[in-house]
Short mmCIF file of C-alpha atoms in Angstrom, two decimals:
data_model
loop_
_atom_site.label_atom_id
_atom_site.label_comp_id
_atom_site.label_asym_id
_atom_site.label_seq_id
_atom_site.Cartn_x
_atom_site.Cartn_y
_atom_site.Cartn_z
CA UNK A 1329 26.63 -15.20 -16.34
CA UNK A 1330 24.08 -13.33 -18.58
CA UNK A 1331 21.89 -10.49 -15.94
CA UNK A 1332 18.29 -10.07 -17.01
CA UNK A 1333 17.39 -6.85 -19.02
CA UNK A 1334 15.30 -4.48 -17.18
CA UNK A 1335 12.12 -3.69 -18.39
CA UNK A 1336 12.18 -1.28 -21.08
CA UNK A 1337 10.43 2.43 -20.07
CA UNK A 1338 8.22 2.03 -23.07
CA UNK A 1339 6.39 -1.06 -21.07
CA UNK A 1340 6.02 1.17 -17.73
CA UNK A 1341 3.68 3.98 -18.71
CA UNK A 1342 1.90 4.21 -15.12
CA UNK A 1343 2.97 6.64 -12.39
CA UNK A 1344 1.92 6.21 -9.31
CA UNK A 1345 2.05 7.43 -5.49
CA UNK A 1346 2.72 4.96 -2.15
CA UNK A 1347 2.06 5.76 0.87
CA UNK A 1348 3.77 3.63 3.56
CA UNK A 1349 2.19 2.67 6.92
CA UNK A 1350 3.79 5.05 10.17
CA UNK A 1351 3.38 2.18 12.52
CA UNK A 1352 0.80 4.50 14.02
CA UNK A 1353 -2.05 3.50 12.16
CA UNK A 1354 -1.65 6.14 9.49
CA UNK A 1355 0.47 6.43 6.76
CA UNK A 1356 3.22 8.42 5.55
CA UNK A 1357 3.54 11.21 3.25
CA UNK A 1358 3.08 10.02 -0.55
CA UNK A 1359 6.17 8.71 -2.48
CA UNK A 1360 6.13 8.95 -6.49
CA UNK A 1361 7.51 6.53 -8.57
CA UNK A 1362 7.50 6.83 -12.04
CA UNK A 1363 7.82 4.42 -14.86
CA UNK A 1364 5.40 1.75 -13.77
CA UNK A 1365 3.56 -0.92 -15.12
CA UNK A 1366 0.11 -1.76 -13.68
CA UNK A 1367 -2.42 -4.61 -14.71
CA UNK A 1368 -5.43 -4.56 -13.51
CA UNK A 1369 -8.40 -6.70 -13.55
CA UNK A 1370 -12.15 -6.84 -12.23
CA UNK A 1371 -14.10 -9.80 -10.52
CA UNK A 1372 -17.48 -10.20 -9.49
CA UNK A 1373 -19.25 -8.67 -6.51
CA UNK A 1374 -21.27 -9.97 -3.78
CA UNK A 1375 -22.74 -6.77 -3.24
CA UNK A 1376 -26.67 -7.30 -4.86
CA UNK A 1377 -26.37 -3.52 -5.69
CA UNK A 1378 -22.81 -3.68 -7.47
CA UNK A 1379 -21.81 -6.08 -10.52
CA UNK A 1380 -17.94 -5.89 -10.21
CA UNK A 1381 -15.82 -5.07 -7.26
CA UNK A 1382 -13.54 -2.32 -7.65
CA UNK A 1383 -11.12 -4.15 -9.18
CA UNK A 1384 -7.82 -5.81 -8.14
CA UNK A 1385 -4.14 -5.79 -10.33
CA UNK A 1386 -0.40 -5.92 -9.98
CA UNK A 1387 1.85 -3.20 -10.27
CA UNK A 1388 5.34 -3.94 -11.57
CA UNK A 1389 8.27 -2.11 -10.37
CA UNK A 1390 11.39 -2.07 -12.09
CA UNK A 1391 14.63 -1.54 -9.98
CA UNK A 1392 16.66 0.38 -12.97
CA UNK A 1393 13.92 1.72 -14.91
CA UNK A 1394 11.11 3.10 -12.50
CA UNK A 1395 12.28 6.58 -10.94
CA UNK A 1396 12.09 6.05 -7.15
CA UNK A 1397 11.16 2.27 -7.00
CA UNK A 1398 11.93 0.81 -3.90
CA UNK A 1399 10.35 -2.38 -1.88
CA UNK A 1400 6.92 -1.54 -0.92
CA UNK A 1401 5.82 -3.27 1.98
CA UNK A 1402 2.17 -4.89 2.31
CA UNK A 1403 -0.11 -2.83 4.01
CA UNK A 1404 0.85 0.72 2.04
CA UNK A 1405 -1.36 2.48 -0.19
CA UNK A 1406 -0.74 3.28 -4.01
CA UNK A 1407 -2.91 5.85 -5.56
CA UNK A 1408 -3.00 5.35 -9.19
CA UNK A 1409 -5.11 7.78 -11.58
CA UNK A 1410 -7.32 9.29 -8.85
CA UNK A 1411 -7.80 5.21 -7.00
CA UNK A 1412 -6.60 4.11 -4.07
CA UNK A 1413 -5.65 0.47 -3.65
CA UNK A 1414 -4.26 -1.41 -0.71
CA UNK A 1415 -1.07 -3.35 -1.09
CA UNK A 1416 -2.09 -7.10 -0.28
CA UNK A 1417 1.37 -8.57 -1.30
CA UNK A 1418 4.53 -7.82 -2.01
CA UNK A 1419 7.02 -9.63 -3.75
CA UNK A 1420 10.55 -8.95 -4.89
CA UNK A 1421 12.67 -10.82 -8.05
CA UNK A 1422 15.97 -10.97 -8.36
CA UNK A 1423 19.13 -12.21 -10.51
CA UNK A 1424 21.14 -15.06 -9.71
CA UNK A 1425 23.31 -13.07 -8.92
CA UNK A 1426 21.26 -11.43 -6.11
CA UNK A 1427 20.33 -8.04 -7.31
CA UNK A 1428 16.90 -6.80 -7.43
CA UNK A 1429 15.41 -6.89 -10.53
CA UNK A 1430 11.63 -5.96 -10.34
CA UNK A 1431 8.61 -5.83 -7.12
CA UNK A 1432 5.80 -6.82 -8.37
CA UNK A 1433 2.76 -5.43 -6.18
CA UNK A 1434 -0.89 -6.96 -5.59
CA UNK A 1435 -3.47 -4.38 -4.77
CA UNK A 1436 -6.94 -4.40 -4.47
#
């Protein structure tokens, strides 16, 4: 059976940092992983003295190509160029054959 390709470095120009929840209501130290893919996108606000929310995206981790990927559970933090978003889902992809292939991320 034919794997899928991971996703090439030139497509994961994002590095970010995660913080993990400590189960104590904090979080642990930062974790970098490099080579990552982020898209983000913007929505209207509520807020009468804001037009756009901060913005909400999805951050795609690839399991060969992105340098200290690993499965980030809901509820962590990612800090991404000087942001920090909360991780509202987490979901992990993998091969038929049952290897991990990418975690894709929704944060907001």
């Amino acid at each position: 059976m034919k794997s899928f390709m991971p996703i090439p470095k030139r497509l994961l120009p994002h590095d970010i940092n995660v913080r993990v929840p400590d189960g104590k209501g904090g979080f642990n130290e930062p974790v970098t992983v490099r080579h990552v893919a982020v898209q983000m996108a913007q929505s209207v606000c509520d807020d009468e003295h804001r037009s756009a929310a901060a913005g909400s995206g999805t951050v795609f981790l690839d399991a060969m190509n992105s340098d200290g990927a690993f499965d980030v559970p809901a509820g962590s933090r990612v800090e991404l160029q000087g942001h920090s978003y909360y991780v509202t889902e987490s979901a992990k992809f993998e091969t038929v054959q049952g290897q991990v292939h990418h975690w894709e991320l929704s944060i907001r």
